[in-house]
XYZ file of C-alpha atoms in Angstrom:
549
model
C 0.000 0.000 0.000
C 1.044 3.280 -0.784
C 0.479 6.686 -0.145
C -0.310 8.940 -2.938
C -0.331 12.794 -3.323
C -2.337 14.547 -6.109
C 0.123 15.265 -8.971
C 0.213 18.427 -11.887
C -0.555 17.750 -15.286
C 2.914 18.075 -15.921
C 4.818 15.478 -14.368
C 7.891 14.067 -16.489
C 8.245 10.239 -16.082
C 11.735 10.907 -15.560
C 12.122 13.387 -12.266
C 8.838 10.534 -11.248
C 11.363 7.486 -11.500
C 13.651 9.530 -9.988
C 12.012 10.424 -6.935
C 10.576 7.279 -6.417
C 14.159 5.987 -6.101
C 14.703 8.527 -3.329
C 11.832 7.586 -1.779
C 12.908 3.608 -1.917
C 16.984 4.612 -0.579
C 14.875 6.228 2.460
C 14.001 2.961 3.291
C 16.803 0.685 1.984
C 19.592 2.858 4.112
C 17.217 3.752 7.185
C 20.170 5.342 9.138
C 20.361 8.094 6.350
C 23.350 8.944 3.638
C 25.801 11.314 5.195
C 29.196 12.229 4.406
C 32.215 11.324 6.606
C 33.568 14.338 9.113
C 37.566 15.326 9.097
C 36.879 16.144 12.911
C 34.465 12.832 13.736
C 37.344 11.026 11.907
C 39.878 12.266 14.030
C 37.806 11.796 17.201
C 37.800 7.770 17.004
C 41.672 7.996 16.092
C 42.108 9.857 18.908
C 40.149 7.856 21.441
C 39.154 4.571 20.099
C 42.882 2.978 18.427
C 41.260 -0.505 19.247
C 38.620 -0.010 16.276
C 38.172 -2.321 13.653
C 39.802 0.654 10.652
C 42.020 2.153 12.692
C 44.638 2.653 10.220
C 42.077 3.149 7.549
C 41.279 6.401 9.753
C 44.610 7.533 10.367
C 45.119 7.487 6.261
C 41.929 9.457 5.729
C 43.360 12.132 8.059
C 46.807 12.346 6.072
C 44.512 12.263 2.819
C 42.511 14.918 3.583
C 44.992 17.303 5.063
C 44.938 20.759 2.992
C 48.546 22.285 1.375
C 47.883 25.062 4.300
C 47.956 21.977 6.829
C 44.485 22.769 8.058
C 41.048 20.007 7.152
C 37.603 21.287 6.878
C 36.150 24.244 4.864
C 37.479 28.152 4.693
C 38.002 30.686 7.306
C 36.728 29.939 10.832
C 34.875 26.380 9.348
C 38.874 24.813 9.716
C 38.893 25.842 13.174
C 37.233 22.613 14.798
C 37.771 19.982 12.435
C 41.588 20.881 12.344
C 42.108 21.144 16.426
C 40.549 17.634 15.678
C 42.884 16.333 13.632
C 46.013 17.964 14.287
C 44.983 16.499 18.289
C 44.461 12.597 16.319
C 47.821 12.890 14.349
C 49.503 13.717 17.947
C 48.063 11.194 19.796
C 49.103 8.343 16.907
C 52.528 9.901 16.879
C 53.271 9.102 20.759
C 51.654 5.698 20.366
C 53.182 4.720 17.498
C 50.681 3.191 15.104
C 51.726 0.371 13.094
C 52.002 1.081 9.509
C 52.760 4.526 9.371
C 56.366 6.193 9.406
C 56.885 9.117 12.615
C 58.010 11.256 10.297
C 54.968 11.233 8.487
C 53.045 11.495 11.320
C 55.634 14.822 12.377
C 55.202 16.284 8.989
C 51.744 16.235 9.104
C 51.710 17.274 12.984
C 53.742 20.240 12.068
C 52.060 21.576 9.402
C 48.894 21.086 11.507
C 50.211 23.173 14.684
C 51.219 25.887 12.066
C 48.200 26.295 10.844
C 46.583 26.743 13.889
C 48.962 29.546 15.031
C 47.899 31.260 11.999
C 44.324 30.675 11.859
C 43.647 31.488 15.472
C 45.164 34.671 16.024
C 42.885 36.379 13.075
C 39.546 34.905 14.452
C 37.333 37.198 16.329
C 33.968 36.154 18.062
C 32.075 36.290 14.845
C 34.518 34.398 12.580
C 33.484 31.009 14.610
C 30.714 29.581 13.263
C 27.886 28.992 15.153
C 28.003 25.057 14.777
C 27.163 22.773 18.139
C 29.418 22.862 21.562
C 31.490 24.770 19.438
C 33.206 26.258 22.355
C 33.501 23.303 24.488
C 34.505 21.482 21.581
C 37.669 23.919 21.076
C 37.982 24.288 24.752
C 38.353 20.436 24.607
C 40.903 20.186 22.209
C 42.893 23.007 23.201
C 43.741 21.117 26.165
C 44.092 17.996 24.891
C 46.759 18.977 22.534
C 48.755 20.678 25.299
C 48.622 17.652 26.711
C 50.058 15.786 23.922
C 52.847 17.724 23.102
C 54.463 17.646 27.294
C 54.186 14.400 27.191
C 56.537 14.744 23.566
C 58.345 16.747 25.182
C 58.836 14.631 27.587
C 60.219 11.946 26.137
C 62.021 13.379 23.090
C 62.561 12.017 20.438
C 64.970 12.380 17.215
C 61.969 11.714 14.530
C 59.239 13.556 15.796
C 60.834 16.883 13.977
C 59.763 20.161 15.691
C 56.931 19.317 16.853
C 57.974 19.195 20.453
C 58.414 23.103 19.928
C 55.258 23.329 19.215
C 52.989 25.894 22.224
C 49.990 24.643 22.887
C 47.561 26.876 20.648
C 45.477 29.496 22.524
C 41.597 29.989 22.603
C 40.328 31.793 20.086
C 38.869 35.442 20.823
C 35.028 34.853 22.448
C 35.471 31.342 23.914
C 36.398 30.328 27.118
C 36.286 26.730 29.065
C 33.351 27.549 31.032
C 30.113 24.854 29.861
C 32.740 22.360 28.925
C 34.060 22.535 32.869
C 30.440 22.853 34.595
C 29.852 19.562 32.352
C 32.914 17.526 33.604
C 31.728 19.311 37.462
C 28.288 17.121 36.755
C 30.011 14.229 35.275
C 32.523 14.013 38.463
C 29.474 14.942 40.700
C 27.835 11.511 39.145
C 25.109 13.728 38.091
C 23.144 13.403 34.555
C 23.839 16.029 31.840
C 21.328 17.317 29.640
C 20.410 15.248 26.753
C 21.465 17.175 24.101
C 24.929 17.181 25.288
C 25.471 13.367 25.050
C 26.260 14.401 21.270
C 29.256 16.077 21.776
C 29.880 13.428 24.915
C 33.215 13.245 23.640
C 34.551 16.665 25.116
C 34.761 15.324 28.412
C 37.623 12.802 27.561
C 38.485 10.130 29.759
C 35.175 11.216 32.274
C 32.773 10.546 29.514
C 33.585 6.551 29.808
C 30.057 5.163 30.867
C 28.807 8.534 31.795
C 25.997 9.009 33.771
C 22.411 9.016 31.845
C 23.809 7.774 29.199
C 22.873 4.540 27.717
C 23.052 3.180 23.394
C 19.903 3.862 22.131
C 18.184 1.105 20.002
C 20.812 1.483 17.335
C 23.630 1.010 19.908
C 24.837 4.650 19.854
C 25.569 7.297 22.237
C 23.956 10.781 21.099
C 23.784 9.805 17.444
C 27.011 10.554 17.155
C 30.193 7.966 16.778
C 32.724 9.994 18.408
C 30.691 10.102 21.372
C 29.833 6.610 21.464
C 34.077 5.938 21.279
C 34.000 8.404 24.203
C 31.736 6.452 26.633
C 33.181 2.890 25.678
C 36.117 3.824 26.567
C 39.907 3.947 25.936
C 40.079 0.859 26.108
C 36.900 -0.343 24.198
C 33.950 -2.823 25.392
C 35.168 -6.443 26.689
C 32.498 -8.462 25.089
C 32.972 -7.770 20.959
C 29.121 -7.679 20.638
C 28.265 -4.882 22.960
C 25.610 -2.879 20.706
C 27.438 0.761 21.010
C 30.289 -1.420 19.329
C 28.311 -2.937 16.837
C 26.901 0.463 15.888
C 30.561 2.188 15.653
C 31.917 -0.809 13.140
C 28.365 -0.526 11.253
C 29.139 2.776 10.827
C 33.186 2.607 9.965
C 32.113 -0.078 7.475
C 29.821 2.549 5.276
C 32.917 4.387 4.277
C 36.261 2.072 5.132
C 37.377 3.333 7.479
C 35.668 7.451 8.346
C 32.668 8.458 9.776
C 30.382 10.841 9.975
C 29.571 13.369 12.671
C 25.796 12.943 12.916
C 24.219 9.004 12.258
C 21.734 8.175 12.471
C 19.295 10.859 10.469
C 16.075 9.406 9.920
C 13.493 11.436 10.629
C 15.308 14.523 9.685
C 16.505 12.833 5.968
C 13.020 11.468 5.632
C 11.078 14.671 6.165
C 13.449 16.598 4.672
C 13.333 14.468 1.250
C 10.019 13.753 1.303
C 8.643 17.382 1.731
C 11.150 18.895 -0.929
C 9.880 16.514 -3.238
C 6.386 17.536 -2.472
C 6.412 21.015 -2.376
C 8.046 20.995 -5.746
C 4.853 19.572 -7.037
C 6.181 15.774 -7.669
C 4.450 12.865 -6.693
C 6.718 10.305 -5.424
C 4.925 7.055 -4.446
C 5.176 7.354 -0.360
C 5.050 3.473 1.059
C 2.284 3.666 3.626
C 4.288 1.714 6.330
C 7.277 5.202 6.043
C 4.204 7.262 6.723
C 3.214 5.494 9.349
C 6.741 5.326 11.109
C 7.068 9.210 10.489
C 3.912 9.754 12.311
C 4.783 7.754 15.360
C 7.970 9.441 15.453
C 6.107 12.949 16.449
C 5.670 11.990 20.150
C 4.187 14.847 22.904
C 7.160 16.822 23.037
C 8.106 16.702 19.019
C 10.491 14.315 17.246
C 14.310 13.930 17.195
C 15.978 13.646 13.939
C 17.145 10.380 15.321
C 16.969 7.977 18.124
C 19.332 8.772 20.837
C 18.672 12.878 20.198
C 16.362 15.198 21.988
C 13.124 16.142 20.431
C 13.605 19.453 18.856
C 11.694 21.891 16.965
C 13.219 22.008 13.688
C 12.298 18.163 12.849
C 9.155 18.126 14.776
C 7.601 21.126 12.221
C 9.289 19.596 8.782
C 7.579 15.938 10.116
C 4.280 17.701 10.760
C 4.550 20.155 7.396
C 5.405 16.383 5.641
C 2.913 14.243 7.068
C 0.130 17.104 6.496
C 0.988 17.022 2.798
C 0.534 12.858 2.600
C -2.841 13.227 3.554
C -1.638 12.462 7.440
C -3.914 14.577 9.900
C -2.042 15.198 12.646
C -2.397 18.785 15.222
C 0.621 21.116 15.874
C 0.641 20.762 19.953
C 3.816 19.071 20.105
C 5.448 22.904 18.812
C 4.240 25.192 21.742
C 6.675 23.345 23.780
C 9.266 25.347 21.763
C 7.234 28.722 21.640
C 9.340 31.798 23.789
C 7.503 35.340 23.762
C 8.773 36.786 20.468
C 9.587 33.174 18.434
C 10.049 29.487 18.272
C 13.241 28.042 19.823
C 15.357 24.727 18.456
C 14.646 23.792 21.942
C 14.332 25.013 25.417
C 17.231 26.955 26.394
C 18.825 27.768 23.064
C 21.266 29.742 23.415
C 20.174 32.183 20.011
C 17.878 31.550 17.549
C 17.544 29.925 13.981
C 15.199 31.670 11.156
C 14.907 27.939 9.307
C 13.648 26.579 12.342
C 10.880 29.220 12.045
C 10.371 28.868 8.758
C 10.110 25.518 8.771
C 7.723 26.245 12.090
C 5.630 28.434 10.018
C 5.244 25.876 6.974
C 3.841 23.476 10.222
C 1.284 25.921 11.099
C 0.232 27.353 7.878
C 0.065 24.075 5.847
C -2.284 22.764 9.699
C -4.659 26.002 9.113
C -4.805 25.768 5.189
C -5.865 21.668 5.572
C -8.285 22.098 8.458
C -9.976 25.348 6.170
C -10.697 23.249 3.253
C -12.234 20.753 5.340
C -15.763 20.943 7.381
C -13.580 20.221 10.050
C -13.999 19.546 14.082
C -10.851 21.290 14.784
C -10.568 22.446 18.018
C -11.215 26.117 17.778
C -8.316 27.288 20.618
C -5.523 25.440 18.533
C -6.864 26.770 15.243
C -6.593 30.618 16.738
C -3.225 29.781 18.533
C -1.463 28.669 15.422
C -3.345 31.689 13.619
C -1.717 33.906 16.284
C 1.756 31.935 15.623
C 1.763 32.725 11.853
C 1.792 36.092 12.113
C 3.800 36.057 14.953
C 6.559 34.008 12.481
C 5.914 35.888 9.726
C 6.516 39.104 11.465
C 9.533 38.012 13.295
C 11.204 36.073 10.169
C 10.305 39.891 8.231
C 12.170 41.552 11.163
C 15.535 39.308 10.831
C 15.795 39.952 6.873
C 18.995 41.212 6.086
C 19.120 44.558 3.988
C 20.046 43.175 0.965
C 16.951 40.440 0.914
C 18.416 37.411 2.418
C 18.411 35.580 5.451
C 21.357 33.580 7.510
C 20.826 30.800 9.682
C 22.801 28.731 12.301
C 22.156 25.092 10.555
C 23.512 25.805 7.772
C 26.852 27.700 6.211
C 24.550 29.332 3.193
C 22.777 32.720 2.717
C 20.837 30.029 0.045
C 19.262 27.781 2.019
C 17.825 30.293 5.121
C 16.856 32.376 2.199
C 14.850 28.984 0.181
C 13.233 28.583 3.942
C 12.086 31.770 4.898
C 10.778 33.136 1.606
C 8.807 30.062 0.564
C 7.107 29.947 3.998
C 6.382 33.082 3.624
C 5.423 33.364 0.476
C 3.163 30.100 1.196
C 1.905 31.611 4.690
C 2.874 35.074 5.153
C 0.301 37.037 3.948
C 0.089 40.280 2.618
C 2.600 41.598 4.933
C 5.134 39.003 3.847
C 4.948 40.543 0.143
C 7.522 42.931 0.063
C 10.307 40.389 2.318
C 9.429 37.889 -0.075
C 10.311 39.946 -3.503
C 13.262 41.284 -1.659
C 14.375 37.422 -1.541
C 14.006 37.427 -5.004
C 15.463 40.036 -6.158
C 19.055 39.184 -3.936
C 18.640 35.567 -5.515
C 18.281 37.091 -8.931
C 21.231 39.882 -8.128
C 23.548 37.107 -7.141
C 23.124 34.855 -9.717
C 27.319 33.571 -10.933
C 28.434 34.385 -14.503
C 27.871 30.473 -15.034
C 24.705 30.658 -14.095
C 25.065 28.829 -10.477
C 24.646 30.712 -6.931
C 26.636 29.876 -3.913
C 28.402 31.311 -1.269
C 31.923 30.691 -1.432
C 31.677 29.210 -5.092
C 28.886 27.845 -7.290
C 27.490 24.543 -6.078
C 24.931 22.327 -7.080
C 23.102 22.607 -3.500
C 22.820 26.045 -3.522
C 21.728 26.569 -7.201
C 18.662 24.208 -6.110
C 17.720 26.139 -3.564
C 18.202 29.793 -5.841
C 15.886 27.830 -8.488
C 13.344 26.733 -5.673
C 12.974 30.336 -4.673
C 12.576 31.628 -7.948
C 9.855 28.919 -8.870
C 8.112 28.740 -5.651
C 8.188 32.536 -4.277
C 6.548 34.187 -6.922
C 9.612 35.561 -9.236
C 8.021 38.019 -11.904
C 7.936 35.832 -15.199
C 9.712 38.400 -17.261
C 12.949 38.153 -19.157
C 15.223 38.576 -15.975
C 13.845 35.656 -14.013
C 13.757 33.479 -17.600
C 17.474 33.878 -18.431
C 18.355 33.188 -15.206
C 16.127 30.139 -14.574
C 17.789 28.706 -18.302
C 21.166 29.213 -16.846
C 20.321 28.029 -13.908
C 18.948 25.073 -14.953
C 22.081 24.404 -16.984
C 24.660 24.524 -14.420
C 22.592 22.736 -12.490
C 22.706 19.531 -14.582
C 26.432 20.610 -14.948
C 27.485 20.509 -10.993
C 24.807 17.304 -10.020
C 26.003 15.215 -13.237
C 29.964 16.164 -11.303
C 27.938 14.468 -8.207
C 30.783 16.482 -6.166
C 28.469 18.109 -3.069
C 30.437 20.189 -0.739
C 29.412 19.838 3.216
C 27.454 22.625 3.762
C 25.008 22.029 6.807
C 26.250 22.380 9.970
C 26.842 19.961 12.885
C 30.299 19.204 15.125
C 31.730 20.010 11.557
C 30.251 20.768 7.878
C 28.093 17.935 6.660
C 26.145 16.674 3.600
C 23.271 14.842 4.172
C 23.199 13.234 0.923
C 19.526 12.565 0.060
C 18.909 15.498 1.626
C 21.038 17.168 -1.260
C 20.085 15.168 -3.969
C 15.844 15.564 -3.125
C 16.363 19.742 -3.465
C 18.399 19.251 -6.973
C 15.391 17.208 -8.290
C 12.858 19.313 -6.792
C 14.800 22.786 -8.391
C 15.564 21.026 -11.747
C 11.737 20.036 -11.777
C 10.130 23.345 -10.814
C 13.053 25.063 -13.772
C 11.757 22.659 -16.415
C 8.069 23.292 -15.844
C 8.391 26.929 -15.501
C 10.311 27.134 -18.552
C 8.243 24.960 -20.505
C 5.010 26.594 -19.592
C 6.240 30.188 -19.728
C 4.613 31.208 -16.791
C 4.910 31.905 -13.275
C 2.436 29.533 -11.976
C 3.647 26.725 -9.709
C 1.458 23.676 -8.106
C 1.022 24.404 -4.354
C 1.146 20.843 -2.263
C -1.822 20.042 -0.953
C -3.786 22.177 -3.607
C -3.354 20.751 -6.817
């Protein structure tokens, strides 16, 4: 059985097939697709040696090392995942891995520690990207490569090069050690930590071994996250071979020989995610009834996690409602006022900022609710139907209020102007109202401003990802159908089917480190390349709303 949503009269058999085998890989690889992480990597080299891949990891890191010496992506982006690594390459230097030269291991070291003494020095508070435990994460690592290098020191030795000279390097400008020391206070104290910190467990070293409150979830990990999971083990690793957090961290090393990703599993984020781009493009993948089904149970009282082992949070609990609500799914919006503060919606409770995608997303939730319960002679209760009336405009207003002056939005989930931009203006566009208008063709204008001379968009260079996301605003947002919006839709569309042919994504989404959630990726190139084709071939400015076609 199968769950169907109404389709245009212009569907291409082509994007259909396609779609439908994105729909399938959501349920052949239910963990998710997600690329391997330089600083995840790094994290199991550092602390789990006694992992099947070991060496396979340590390669990866010499691989992937950058002619500057740093790993990860420009500016402050190479801040984490390069602590990470340059800390891993240390701690296989004093132990002396088998397989690898000291010298190498020195050279690479070296280059490592210089790159840090440059990088560091030129960061100020806003050059760190707002990614997770950031500053306990650097706080972390800071201190555990001091550590490394005494105990070089210590014993000295002719081929580990200059390393030994090596200063520990400092904290960058804006972070200090205090979370990451209240959370090793609770962890000697004995006392739980908050959920949402078991994904980052890892920061607390040798105290996060069998840490309190923490315990595998059903797929055997700690936090979602492998480098945690390492972290609570143990240096040493789990006497019995079958111990489920071990099975999960050799499932996981086995998906890409060796590295690992820093977020696994995804589920209920990939699914939703997938799922919704497809259908908000207008396509009309064939849904299996029993994926519905486990999306829907996944939206508990409190929301849904974007995978077991995580805390409930906002962002997936909204794109699982906004989902569901377009398969034909009735479900109510109560599980979002957990997240509702007096002038937005937060990720979760105590977030320290805010994200606009998260409202966005938020707003889709509410506004697609309202629009199905409208068409319908519907017992709705009346209170929740005002409340997430009230929300909307709340959202709207408050998502108009954070546009930046030249039309776009920035988020904290994710490294481009492209995507917060693709978020906010379709919701608003969709659910805004009248006083959305002007935000909205702001958007547009910015997108169509911005546009490459090859006809892709993108932050730091033209990728696929982000020309999907141009294209979906353009399509979906209500771009004037003039001669502008046409050239740039054609050229567009061609790089497009350029870069996604390359199938070369760059990690753009943020966790511990950049990410790319692979389906994730490849569902909003399908979705823009659709919306491009059918705009172009029809001439017009018309697009199929979900849920209204």
């Amino acid at each position: 059985m199968t769950v169907h949503v109404p389709s245009s009269d212009v569907q291409p058999c082509r994007y259909e097939t396609e779609a439908n085998e994105l729909i399938n890989g959501l349920v052949r690889e239910p963990w998710g697709r997600v690329s391997p992480s330089a600083y995840e990597t790094a994290r199991l080299v550092a602390v789990a040696p006694w992992l099947t891949g070991h060496a396979s990891r340590v390669a990866y890191l010499l691989a992937n090392q950058r002619t500057d010496g740093g790993w990860g992506g420009p500016g402050g982006y190479a801040l984490v995942p390069t602590l990470s690594a340059a800390d891993a390459v240390l701690s296989a230097l004093v132990r002396r891995p088998d397989g690898v030269a000291p010298a190498v291991l020195a050279r690479s070291a070296d280059r490592a520690l210089g790159m840090l003494a440059r990088l560091i020095p030129g960061l100020d508070a806003n050059d760190v990207p707002d990614t997770p435990a950031v500053d306990m994460i650097t706080a972390s690592l800071v201190g555990s490569i001091g550590a490394r290098l005494r105990v070089l020191r210590d014993a000295p030795s002719t081929d580990v090069g200059r390393v030994a000279d090596w200063t520990p390097p400092p904290l960058p400008a804006g972070i200090d050690r205090r979370r990451l020391d209240a959370m090793l206070a609770a962890l000697d104290a004995g006392l739980p930590l908050q959920m949402k910190l078991f994904h980052a467990l890892e920061v607390a070293g040798p105290a996060a071994s069998g840490a309190a409150g923490a315990a595998p979830a059903p797929t055997g990990a700690i936090g979602a996250a492998p480098a945690a999971t390492a972290a609570w083990l143990g240096e040493r690793g789990p006497a019995d071979p079958g111990h489920p957090a071990r099975r999960f961290l050799e499932a996981v090393g086995q998906r890409h020989r060796g590295p690992v990703p820093c977020g696994i599993p995804i589920t209920v984020f990939e699914r939703s995610w997938v799922i919704s781009s497809l259908l908000r493009a207008g396509l009309s993948p064939a849904v299996p009834a029993g994926l519905a089904a486990e999306l829907a149970a996944a939206v508990g009282p409190h929301g849904s996690p974007a995978a077991a082992g995580l805390p409930a949070d906002a962002d997936t609990t909204a794109v699982a409602l906004y989902t569901l609500s377009l398969l034909g799914v009735k479900r109510t919006p109560d599980a979002l006022w957990r997240y509702e503060t007096e002038t937005h919606f937060c990720t979760w409770p105590g977030e320290d900022g805010h994200s606009t995608s998260v409202n966005a997303h938020i707003l889709d939730a509410f506004g697609q609710y309202l629009r199905d319960v409208s068409r319908e002679a519907s017992t709705a209760n009346p209170r929740t139907v005002h409340r997430a009336a009230t929300s909307v405009r709340k959202i709207s207003s408050w998502l108009c209020d954070r546009q930046h002056m030249d039309g776009s939005w920035r988020d904290r989930w994710h490294a481009s102007p492209y995507y917060a931009t693709a978020c906010c203006a379709l919701a608003l566009s969709d659910f805004g109202g009248g006083g959305a208008r002007e935000a909205v063709a702001r958007a547009v204008r910015w997108v169509l401003a911005t546009q490459r001379p090859d006809g892709s968009w993108g932050a730091w260079s033209g990728t696929a990802e982000e020309t999907a996301y141009a294209i979906q605003t353009l399509s979906l947002a209500g771009a004037p159908s003039d001669d502008a919006t046409e050239r740039a839709l054609t050229n567009g569309r061609r790089s497009l089917i350029s870069s996604a042919e390359a199938a070369r994504h760059p990690a753009l989404w943020h966790d511990k480190d950049l990410y790319l959630p692979t389906a994730v990726v490849e569902a909003g190139i399908l979705a823009a390349l659709y919306l491009a084709d059918r705009r172009l071939s029809t001439g017009t400015g018309d697009s199929v709303r979900p849920g209204t076609a």
